[in-house]
Amino acid sequence: MELIVPCHFGLEAVLKREIMDLGYEIIKTEDGRITFLGDEDAVCRGNIFLRSAERVLIKIGSFRAETFEELFQGTKALAWEEFIPKDGKFWVTKAASVKSKLFSPSDIQSIMKKAMVERLKEHYGISWFEESGDHFPIRVFLYKDEVTVGLDTTGDSLHKRGYRKLTAKAPIAENLAAALIMLTPWKKDRILVDPFCGSGTFPIEAALMAANIAPGMNREFRSFDWQHIIPRKLWYSCLDEARENVDKNIETDIQGYDIDPQMVKIARENAALAGVEDLIHFQARPLDQLSHSKKYGFIITNPPYGERLEEKKNLKQLYETLGERYNRLDSWSMYLITSYEDAQKDIGRQADKNRKLYNGMLKTYFYQYMGPKPPRKEST
Ligand code: SAH
C-alpha cells in the first residue's frame, strides 16, 4: 500500500527521517505530507511509533479533475469496496485544495460522497446504506488539479497521545514539540531544560524519547476496528514491540520550570499519565532564577508569544532576561519557537540558524543557538 502521512509544514524532513528509521521507503515528499510504501503492518507501526506525524492515511488513489464531473467519475472509478463494507459509514471529512480549479470543500465533499455511494450501490447491489457499522473517514487533497484520496486510519490526530488531560493556555502540539526536539542534536544523555514548560509538553516528549516509549502506545486508532483490512494480531504484535522497547531504567536530566505553580502541578499530572514522572524534574521557578551547574545542556522552549498570553509590553523584558540567563549557562545550546518578531534583538544575539514554521495558522520561528559539542568521553 501507499501510505500518506501529513505533518506540520516545514517539518517534512523530520518525519521523513522517522519513516526511514522504521525501515520504509519514501516515495514522495510534498509540503506538509510524506508518502511511503508499506504493508498493513505499516499502518499500525506508523500510528504507534511516529512522533512527528499528524495521521496515517491509506492512499485509495489519485486522478486529475478540473470539473465536478471529472471529480465524480474519478472518485467512482476507485475500488471503494476493497475498504468499505456494506454497513460502513463513510464520508469525506476534509478536503484541502491548493492551486486547483475545484476548491469549495463542501462541494468536493458532497460530490465525492455521491460518487462513492454510486460505486458501492453497484457493487453491493443495494440502494440504501444503513451506515451503522465501522467508520471510514476520507481525506482528499487537490494540488494543481491532481486529486489524491486517502482513507484515515488514525481518527483523533496523532498529537493526542492521551497524556495531556490538562493544558496551558497556549500549549504546543505534542507532535510539533517532538519534531522540534528531533531537529536538535539533543539525546537522552544531554541535559534538557524548558524554563516555560506550561503543561509540560517539551519535557514529556523528551522523556518519552529518552525511555523509548512509543507516542501512540496508549491511545486508540480508527482503523483498529477494520479487521478486514488490518488483522488484530498486527496491532497486538506492534504493541508488544512497543512495550519491549520501553526502557525507563536510564539516566537522564530533563527539567521543566514555570512561574505558575498551577501549571507545574498540571505538568506533573500529565507526566504521570505519560508514565514518565520519574524522569522529569518539575518545579515552580521564574525565568530570572534559571541556572544549572553543568555544561553542555539544552534549553528547548516555547516562551510566551504575546498574541495569546502576555501583554506585549512584558515581552521585551522577558526575552532580555532569557538572553541574560542563557549567557550565564556555560556551553549550552538554546532552541526556541516563538512568533515574537523581536526575539533575537531582545535576547541580544543573532541565532545560528532560524527556521520558519507554522504552528496552526500562526507564523513562528524556531531560533537555534548552537553551543559547542561536549568533548568525547574517554573510553576506559
Ligand atoms: N509549551 C507549553 C506552553 C508554554 S506557554 C505547553 O505546551 O503547555 C508559556 C508559559 O510560560 C506559561 O505557562 C507561563 O506561565 C510561563 N511564563 C510566563 N512568564 C514566565 C516567567 N517569567 N518565568 C517562567 N515562566 C513564565
GROMACS .gro file of C-alpha atoms and ligand atoms in nm:
model
  406
    1MET     CA    1   0.000   0.000   0.000
    2GLU     CA    2   0.094   0.362  -0.034
    3LEU     CA    3   0.059   0.543   0.297
    4ILE     CA    4   0.030   0.920   0.319
    5VAL     CA    5   0.138   1.091   0.638
    6PRO     CA    6   0.055   1.459   0.689
    7CYS     CA    7   0.272   1.661   0.928
    8HIS     CA    8   0.339   2.023   1.022
    9PHE     CA    9   0.451   2.239   0.730
   10GLY     CA   10   0.827   2.278   0.741
   11LEU     CA   11   0.893   1.959   0.937
   12GLU     CA   12   0.879   1.712   0.648
   13ALA     CA   13   1.249   1.628   0.684
   14VAL     CA   14   1.200   1.516   1.043
   15LEU     CA   15   0.907   1.293   0.955
   16LYS     CA   16   1.095   1.152   0.658
   17ARG     CA   17   1.383   1.052   0.883
   18GLU     CA   18   1.143   0.885   1.126
   19ILE     CA   19   0.975   0.685   0.850
   20MET     CA   20   1.311   0.574   0.710
   21ASP     CA   21   1.424   0.476   1.059
   22LEU     CA   22   1.119   0.249   1.079
   23GLY     CA   23   1.255   0.083   0.766
   24TYR     CA   24   1.020   0.211   0.496
   25GLU     CA   25   1.081   0.352   0.153
   26ILE     CA   26   0.972   0.710   0.091
   27ILE     CA   27   0.813   0.762  -0.247
   28LYS     CA   28   0.702   1.124  -0.233
   29THR     CA   29   0.767   1.436  -0.028
   30GLU     CA   30   0.525   1.727  -0.059
   31ASP     CA   31   0.457   2.033   0.153
   32GLY     CA   32   0.305   1.901   0.472
   33ARG     CA   33   0.299   1.533   0.380
   34ILE     CA   34   0.513   1.231   0.304
   35THR     CA   35   0.409   0.922   0.110
   36PHE     CA   36   0.576   0.589   0.174
   37LEU     CA   37   0.535   0.222   0.084
   38GLY     CA   38   0.428  -0.029   0.344
   39ASP     CA   39   0.203  -0.323   0.414
   40GLU     CA   40  -0.089  -0.346   0.660
   41ASP     CA   41   0.159  -0.367   0.942
   42ALA     CA   42   0.292  -0.022   0.846
   43VAL     CA   43  -0.046   0.128   0.937
   44CYS     CA   44  -0.004   0.001   1.293
   45ARG     CA   45   0.363   0.092   1.315
   46GLY     CA   46   0.314   0.437   1.164
   47ASN     CA   47   0.032   0.521   1.403
   48ILE     CA   48   0.206   0.385   1.710
   49PHE     CA   49   0.568   0.489   1.650
   50LEU     CA   50   0.577   0.813   1.452
   51ARG     CA   51   0.628   1.113   1.681
   52SER     CA   52   0.605   1.399   1.431
   53ALA     CA   53   0.314   1.269   1.221
   54GLU     CA   54  -0.040   1.404   1.228
   55ARG     CA   55  -0.213   1.092   1.095
   56VAL     CA   56  -0.167   0.794   0.864
   57LEU     CA   57  -0.379   0.761   0.552
   58ILE     CA   58  -0.409   0.467   0.315
   59LYS     CA   59  -0.392   0.606  -0.036
   60ILE     CA   60  -0.702   0.492  -0.223
   61GLY     CA   61  -0.593   0.652  -0.549
   62SER     CA   62  -0.533   0.971  -0.741
   63PHE     CA   63  -0.660   1.125  -1.061
   64ARG     CA   64  -0.692   1.459  -1.237
   65ALA     CA   65  -1.010   1.665  -1.208
   66GLU     CA   66  -1.082   2.015  -1.329
   67THR     CA   67  -1.461   1.981  -1.323
   68PHE     CA   68  -1.710   1.830  -1.081
   69GLU     CA   69  -1.796   1.570  -1.343
   70GLU     CA   70  -1.431   1.459  -1.356
   71LEU     CA   71  -1.421   1.455  -0.977
   72PHE     CA   72  -1.732   1.236  -0.971
   73GLN     CA   73  -1.605   0.992  -1.234
   74GLY     CA   74  -1.256   0.978  -1.085
   75THR     CA   75  -1.394   0.903  -0.740
   76LYS     CA   76  -1.636   0.643  -0.873
   77ALA     CA   77  -1.354   0.464  -1.052
   78LEU     CA   78  -1.173   0.391  -0.722
   79ALA     CA   79  -1.209   0.046  -0.566
   80TRP     CA   80  -1.402   0.157  -0.255
   81GLU     CA   81  -1.543  -0.190  -0.197
   82GLU     CA   82  -1.194  -0.311  -0.107
   83PHE     CA   83  -1.212  -0.092   0.201
   84ILE     CA   84  -1.570  -0.005   0.287
   85PRO     CA   85  -1.804  -0.288   0.390
   86LYS     CA   86  -2.177  -0.290   0.322
   87ASP     CA   87  -2.266  -0.137   0.659
   88GLY     CA   88  -1.969   0.103   0.675
   89LYS     CA   89  -2.020   0.472   0.749
   90PHE     CA   90  -1.821   0.677   0.500
   91TRP     CA   91  -1.776   1.046   0.436
   92VAL     CA   92  -1.517   1.298   0.322
   93THR     CA   93  -1.410   1.453   0.647
   94LYS     CA   94  -1.170   1.704   0.496
   95ALA     CA   95  -1.096   1.845   0.152
   96ALA     CA   96  -0.793   2.070   0.102
   97SER     CA   97  -0.739   2.245  -0.229
   98VAL     CA   98  -0.427   2.430  -0.343
   99LYS     CA   99  -0.381   2.589  -0.689
  100SER     CA  100  -0.673   2.389  -0.830
  101LYS     CA  101  -0.987   2.475  -1.024
  102LEU     CA  102  -1.207   2.291  -0.778
  103PHE     CA  103  -1.175   2.446  -0.437
  104SER     CA  104  -1.504   2.451  -0.247
  105PRO     CA  105  -1.461   2.189   0.027
  106SER     CA  106  -1.834   2.136   0.080
  107ASP     CA  107  -1.897   2.075  -0.292
  108ILE     CA  108  -1.598   1.843  -0.320
  109GLN     CA  109  -1.717   1.654  -0.013
  110SER     CA  110  -2.076   1.607  -0.132
  111ILE     CA  111  -1.984   1.512  -0.489
  112MET     CA  112  -1.732   1.257  -0.373
  113LYS     CA  113  -1.980   1.106  -0.131
  114LYS     CA  114  -2.235   1.070  -0.413
  115ALA     CA  115  -1.974   0.902  -0.632
  116MET     CA  116  -1.879   0.661  -0.353
  117VAL     CA  117  -2.242   0.574  -0.297
  118GLU     CA  118  -2.287   0.506  -0.670
  119ARG     CA  119  -1.985   0.278  -0.679
  120LEU     CA  120  -2.084   0.083  -0.368
  121LYS     CA  121  -2.451   0.056  -0.476
  122GLU     CA  122  -2.343  -0.122  -0.792
  123HIS     CA  123  -2.100  -0.342  -0.604
  124TYR     CA  124  -2.325  -0.447  -0.315
  125GLY     CA  125  -2.648  -0.442  -0.518
  126ILE     CA  126  -2.832  -0.232  -0.263
  127SER     CA  127  -2.982   0.113  -0.299
  128TRP     CA  128  -2.976   0.229   0.062
  129PHE     CA  129  -2.683   0.230   0.302
  130GLU     CA  130  -2.761   0.199   0.671
  131GLU     CA  131  -2.411   0.318   0.762
  132SER     CA  132  -2.450   0.155   1.101
  133GLY     CA  133  -2.106  -0.013   1.110
  134ASP     CA  134  -1.745   0.100   1.138
  135HIS     CA  135  -1.640   0.449   1.036
  136PHE     CA  136  -1.433   0.521   0.724
  137PRO     CA  137  -1.333   0.888   0.714
  138ILE     CA  138  -1.186   1.003   0.383
  139ARG     CA  139  -0.942   1.290   0.334
  140VAL     CA  140  -0.875   1.446  -0.002
  141PHE     CA  141  -0.602   1.680  -0.127
  142LEU     CA  142  -0.621   1.872  -0.454
  143TYR     CA  143  -0.295   2.012  -0.579
  144LYS     CA  144  -0.278   2.164  -0.929
  145ASP     CA  145  -0.595   1.969  -1.018
  146GLU     CA  146  -0.445   1.637  -0.911
  147VAL     CA  147  -0.682   1.473  -0.664
  148THR     CA  148  -0.528   1.244  -0.401
  149VAL     CA  149  -0.769   1.039  -0.195
  150GLY     CA  150  -0.680   0.885   0.140
  151LEU     CA  151  -0.858   0.675   0.400
  152ASP     CA  152  -0.784   0.800   0.752
  153THR     CA  153  -0.663   0.514   0.970
  154THR     CA  154  -0.595   0.739   1.269
  155GLY     CA  155  -0.908   0.921   1.389
  156ASP     CA  156  -0.817   1.179   1.652
  157SER     CA  157  -0.495   1.347   1.541
  158LEU     CA  158  -0.175   1.172   1.646
  159HIS     CA  159  -0.070   1.472   1.852
  160LYS     CA  160  -0.322   1.345   2.104
  161ARG     CA  161  -0.108   1.092   2.282
  162GLY     CA  162  -0.356   1.061   2.567
  163TYR     CA  163  -0.140   1.210   2.842
  164ARG     CA  164  -0.237   1.573   2.821
  165LYS     CA  165  -0.567   1.593   3.004
  166LEU     CA  166  -0.500   1.947   3.118
  167THR     CA  167  -0.318   2.214   2.924
  168ALA     CA  168  -0.170   2.561   2.944
  169LYS     CA  169  -0.346   2.850   2.773
  170ALA     CA  170  -0.135   2.809   2.462
  171PRO     CA  171   0.004   2.457   2.461
  172ILE     CA  172   0.228   2.343   2.180
  173ALA     CA  173   0.105   2.038   1.989
  174GLU     CA  174   0.277   1.723   2.109
  175ASN     CA  175   0.386   1.616   1.759
  176LEU     CA  176   0.527   1.964   1.690
  177ALA     CA  177   0.719   1.959   2.019
  178ALA     CA  178   0.857   1.613   1.938
  179ALA     CA  179   0.959   1.721   1.587
  180LEU     CA  180   1.139   2.028   1.721
  181ILE     CA  181   1.330   1.821   1.975
  182MET     CA  182   1.429   1.586   1.694
  183LEU     CA  183   1.557   1.884   1.493
  184THR     CA  184   1.812   1.949   1.767
  185PRO     CA  185   2.109   1.727   1.848
  186TRP     CA  186   1.965   1.659   2.196
  187LYS     CA  187   1.999   1.299   2.309
  188LYS     CA  188   1.898   1.146   2.641
  189ASP     CA  189   2.250   1.173   2.787
  190ARG     CA  190   2.238   1.553   2.750
  191ILE     CA  191   2.060   1.797   2.983
  192LEU     CA  192   1.728   1.944   2.868
  193VAL     CA  193   1.555   2.236   3.038
  194ASP     CA  194   1.229   2.405   2.943
  195PRO     CA  195   1.204   2.724   3.152
  196PHE     CA  196   0.848   2.793   3.026
  197CYS     CA  197   0.717   2.439   3.047
  198GLY     CA  198   0.345   2.515   3.082
  199SER     CA  199   0.165   2.181   3.072
  200GLY     CA  200   0.500   2.006   3.027
  201THR     CA  201   0.488   1.915   2.660
  202PHE     CA  202   0.860   1.952   2.575
  203PRO     CA  203   0.992   1.772   2.885
  204ILE     CA  204   0.733   1.495   2.849
  205GLU     CA  205   0.804   1.441   2.478
  206ALA     CA  206   1.178   1.435   2.552
  207ALA     CA  207   1.126   1.184   2.834
  208LEU     CA  208   0.916   0.962   2.605
  209MET     CA  209   1.205   0.961   2.359
  210ALA     CA  210   1.461   0.901   2.631
  211ALA     CA  211   1.270   0.598   2.761
  212ASN     CA  212   1.190   0.482   2.408
  213ILE     CA  213   0.816   0.497   2.478
  214ALA     CA  214   0.614   0.496   2.156
  215PRO     CA  215   0.387   0.802   2.139
  216GLY     CA  216   0.083   0.601   2.028
  217MET     CA  217   0.102   0.304   2.261
  218ASN     CA  218  -0.163   0.435   2.499
  219ARG     CA  219  -0.437   0.551   2.266
  220GLU     CA  220  -0.688   0.418   2.017
  221PHE     CA  221  -0.698   0.439   1.639
  222ARG     CA  222  -0.989   0.449   1.399
  223SER     CA  223  -0.861   0.152   1.199
  224PHE     CA  224  -0.834  -0.081   1.498
  225ASP     CA  225  -1.186  -0.199   1.411
  226TRP     CA  226  -1.113  -0.259   1.042
  227GLN     CA  227  -1.035  -0.625   1.079
  228HIS     CA  228  -1.099  -0.694   0.711
  229ILE     CA  229  -0.806  -0.463   0.627
  230ILE     CA  230  -0.575  -0.494   0.928
  231PRO     CA  231  -0.591  -0.818   1.125
  232ARG     CA  232  -0.598  -0.755   1.502
  233LYS     CA  233  -0.285  -0.960   1.552
  234LEU     CA  234  -0.084  -0.696   1.365
  235TRP     CA  235  -0.190  -0.435   1.620
  236TYR     CA  236  -0.110  -0.665   1.909
  237SER     CA  237   0.235  -0.756   1.782
  238CYS     CA  238   0.311  -0.389   1.717
  239LEU     CA  239   0.205  -0.305   2.073
  240ASP     CA  240   0.423  -0.589   2.201
  241GLU     CA  241   0.713  -0.444   2.007
  242ALA     CA  242   0.641  -0.101   2.160
  243ARG     CA  243   0.628  -0.247   2.513
  244GLU     CA  244   0.951  -0.437   2.465
  245ASN     CA  245   1.123  -0.119   2.350
  246VAL     CA  246   1.045   0.073   2.669
  247ASP     CA  247   1.344   0.128   2.893
  248LYS     CA  248   1.286   0.355   3.192
  249ASN     CA  249   1.600   0.240   3.364
  250ILE     CA  250   1.803   0.527   3.225
  251GLU     CA  251   1.995   0.827   3.344
  252THR     CA  252   1.864   1.150   3.207
  253ASP     CA  253   1.840   1.510   3.323
  254ILE     CA  254   1.517   1.665   3.199
  255GLN     CA  255   1.369   1.965   3.378
  256GLY     CA  256   1.060   2.180   3.339
  257TYR     CA  257   1.003   2.514   3.507
  258ASP     CA  258   0.720   2.760   3.502
  259ILE     CA  259   0.642   3.072   3.701
  260ASP     CA  260   0.288   2.948   3.760
  261PRO     CA  261   0.270   2.677   4.032
  262GLN     CA  262  -0.067   2.563   3.898
  263MET     CA  263   0.094   2.491   3.559
  264VAL     CA  264   0.369   2.293   3.726
  265LYS     CA  265   0.109   2.083   3.902
  266ILE     CA  266  -0.064   2.016   3.570
  267ALA     CA  267   0.270   1.930   3.405
  268ARG     CA  268   0.340   1.676   3.679
  269GLU     CA  269  -0.001   1.517   3.637
  270ASN     CA  270   0.047   1.495   3.261
  271ALA     CA  271   0.391   1.341   3.305
  272ALA     CA  272   0.241   1.082   3.538
  273LEU     CA  273  -0.024   0.997   3.278
  274ALA     CA  274   0.253   0.959   3.021
  275GLY     CA  275   0.439   0.729   3.260
  276VAL     CA  276   0.750   0.950   3.274
  277GLU     CA  277   0.708   1.136   3.604
  278ASP     CA  278   1.025   0.977   3.743
  279LEU     CA  279   1.232   1.101   3.451
  280ILE     CA  280   1.148   1.472   3.480
  281HIS     CA  281   1.209   1.728   3.750
  282PHE     CA  282   0.933   1.992   3.751
  283GLN     CA  283   0.946   2.296   3.972
  284ALA     CA  284   0.779   2.636   4.001
  285ARG     CA  285   1.056   2.880   3.919
  286PRO     CA  286   1.061   3.211   3.736
  287LEU     CA  287   1.293   3.259   3.441
  288ASP     CA  288   1.517   3.501   3.628
  289GLN     CA  289   1.623   3.215   3.854
  290LEU     CA  290   1.722   2.984   3.573
  291SER     CA  291   2.062   2.828   3.626
  292HIS     CA  292   2.240   2.494   3.604
  293SER     CA  293   2.577   2.386   3.736
  294LYS     CA  294   2.667   2.158   3.447
  295LYS     CA  295   2.789   2.236   3.097
  296TYR     CA  296   2.658   2.142   2.752
  297GLY     CA  297   2.287   2.148   2.831
  298PHE     CA  298   1.994   2.238   2.607
  299ILE     CA  299   1.716   2.488   2.654
  300ILE     CA  300   1.425   2.383   2.434
  301THR     CA  301   1.125   2.601   2.489
  302ASN     CA  302   0.817   2.784   2.373
  303PRO     CA  303   0.824   3.122   2.552
  304PRO     CA  304   0.516   3.344   2.575
  305TYR     CA  305   0.441   3.490   2.229
  306GLY     CA  306   0.246   3.797   2.314
  307GLU     CA  307  -0.059   3.744   2.099
  308ARG     CA  308  -0.216   3.488   2.317
  309LEU     CA  309  -0.086   3.504   2.670
  310GLU     CA  310   0.100   3.810   2.782
  311GLU     CA  311   0.078   4.180   2.728
  312LYS     CA  312   0.315   4.283   2.453
  313LYS     CA  313   0.490   4.526   2.686
  314ASN     CA  314   0.630   4.250   2.909
  315LEU     CA  315   0.784   4.057   2.625
  316LYS     CA  316   1.090   4.276   2.573
  317GLN     CA  317   1.190   4.236   2.936
  318LEU     CA  318   1.121   3.863   2.928
  319TYR     CA  319   1.335   3.795   2.619
  320GLU     CA  320   1.613   4.016   2.755
  321THR     CA  321   1.610   3.809   3.073
  322LEU     CA  322   1.617   3.492   2.865
  323GLY     CA  323   1.927   3.622   2.684
  324GLU     CA  324   2.096   3.709   3.014
  325ARG     CA  325   2.022   3.374   3.176
  326TYR     CA  326   2.132   3.187   2.866
  327ASN     CA  327   2.462   3.378   2.858
  328ARG     CA  328   2.544   3.254   3.206
  329LEU     CA  329   2.499   2.891   3.109
  330ASP     CA  330   2.841   2.765   3.006
  331SER     CA  331   2.848   2.592   2.665
  332TRP     CA  332   2.471   2.550   2.641
  333SER     CA  333   2.253   2.543   2.332
  334MET     CA  334   1.915   2.712   2.314
  335TYR     CA  335   1.624   2.638   2.084
  336LEU     CA  336   1.304   2.837   2.096
  337ILE     CA  337   0.985   2.851   1.898
  338THR     CA  338   0.814   3.187   1.906
  339SER     CA  339   0.622   3.427   1.687
  340TYR     CA  340   0.767   3.727   1.870
  341GLU     CA  341   0.942   3.924   1.595
  342ASP     CA  342   1.199   4.093   1.819
  343ALA     CA  343   1.313   3.771   1.986
  344GLN     CA  344   1.672   3.779   1.859
  345LYS     CA  345   1.707   4.151   1.916
  346ASP     CA  346   1.591   4.131   2.278
  347ILE     CA  347   1.785   3.812   2.350
  348GLY     CA  348   2.082   4.016   2.231
  349ARG     CA  349   2.223   3.767   1.991
  350GLN     CA  350   2.157   3.650   1.638
  351ALA     CA  351   2.056   3.284   1.620
  352ASP     CA  352   2.295   3.049   1.439
  353LYS     CA  353   2.002   2.905   1.249
  354ASN     CA  354   1.643   3.004   1.212
  355ARG     CA  355   1.355   2.816   1.060
  356LYS     CA  356   1.013   2.949   0.967
  357LEU     CA  357   0.730   2.724   1.079
  358TYR     CA  358   0.355   2.732   1.104
  359ASN     CA  359   0.202   2.650   1.438
  360GLY     CA  360  -0.155   2.615   1.320
  361MET     CA  361  -0.215   2.942   1.137
  362LEU     CA  362   0.043   3.129   1.341
  363LYS     CA  363   0.372   3.211   1.169
  364THR     CA  364   0.651   3.127   1.409
  365TYR     CA  365   1.028   3.091   1.405
  366PHE     CA  366   1.243   2.820   1.553
  367TYR     CA  367   1.560   3.000   1.664
  368GLN     CA  368   1.862   2.781   1.714
  369TYR     CA  369   2.159   2.891   1.923
  370MET     CA  370   2.414   2.617   1.897
  371GLY     CA  371   2.660   2.561   2.177
  372PRO     CA  372   2.979   2.358   2.141
  373LYS     CA  373   2.968   1.981   2.140
  374PRO     CA  374   3.089   1.815   2.460
  375PRO     CA  375   3.431   1.652   2.435
  376ARG     CA  376   3.410   1.283   2.353
  377LYS     CA  377   3.406   1.062   2.656
  378GLU     CA  378   3.735   0.879   2.708
  379SER     CA  379   3.679   0.512   2.655
  380THR     CA  380   3.824   0.337   2.957
  381SAH     N1  381   0.489   2.477   2.580
  381SAH     C1  382   0.390   2.492   2.686
  381SAH     C2  383   0.321   2.626   2.684
  381SAH     C3  384   0.410   2.740   2.721
  381SAH     S1  385   0.317   2.887   2.739
  381SAH     C4  386   0.286   2.381   2.675
  381SAH     O1  387   0.290   2.304   2.581
  381SAH     O2  388   0.198   2.373   2.760
  381SAH     C5  389   0.430   2.988   2.826
  381SAH     C6  390   0.443   2.958   2.973
  381SAH     O3  391   0.538   3.049   3.024
  381SAH     C7  392   0.316   2.979   3.055
  381SAH     O4  393   0.281   2.856   3.115
  381SAH     C8  394   0.354   3.085   3.160
  381SAH     O5  395   0.302   3.056   3.289
  381SAH     C9  396   0.506   3.077   3.158
  381SAH     N2  397   0.575   3.200   3.199
  381SAH    C10  398   0.543   3.329   3.170
  381SAH     N3  399   0.633   3.413   3.223
  381SAH    C11  400   0.726   3.339   3.289
  381SAH    C12  401   0.845   3.368   3.363
  381SAH     N4  402   0.886   3.492   3.381
  381SAH     N5  403   0.915   3.263   3.413
  381SAH    C13  404   0.875   3.136   3.395
  381SAH     N6  405   0.764   3.103   3.326
  381SAH    C14  406   0.689   3.202   3.273
   0.00000   0.00000   0.00000
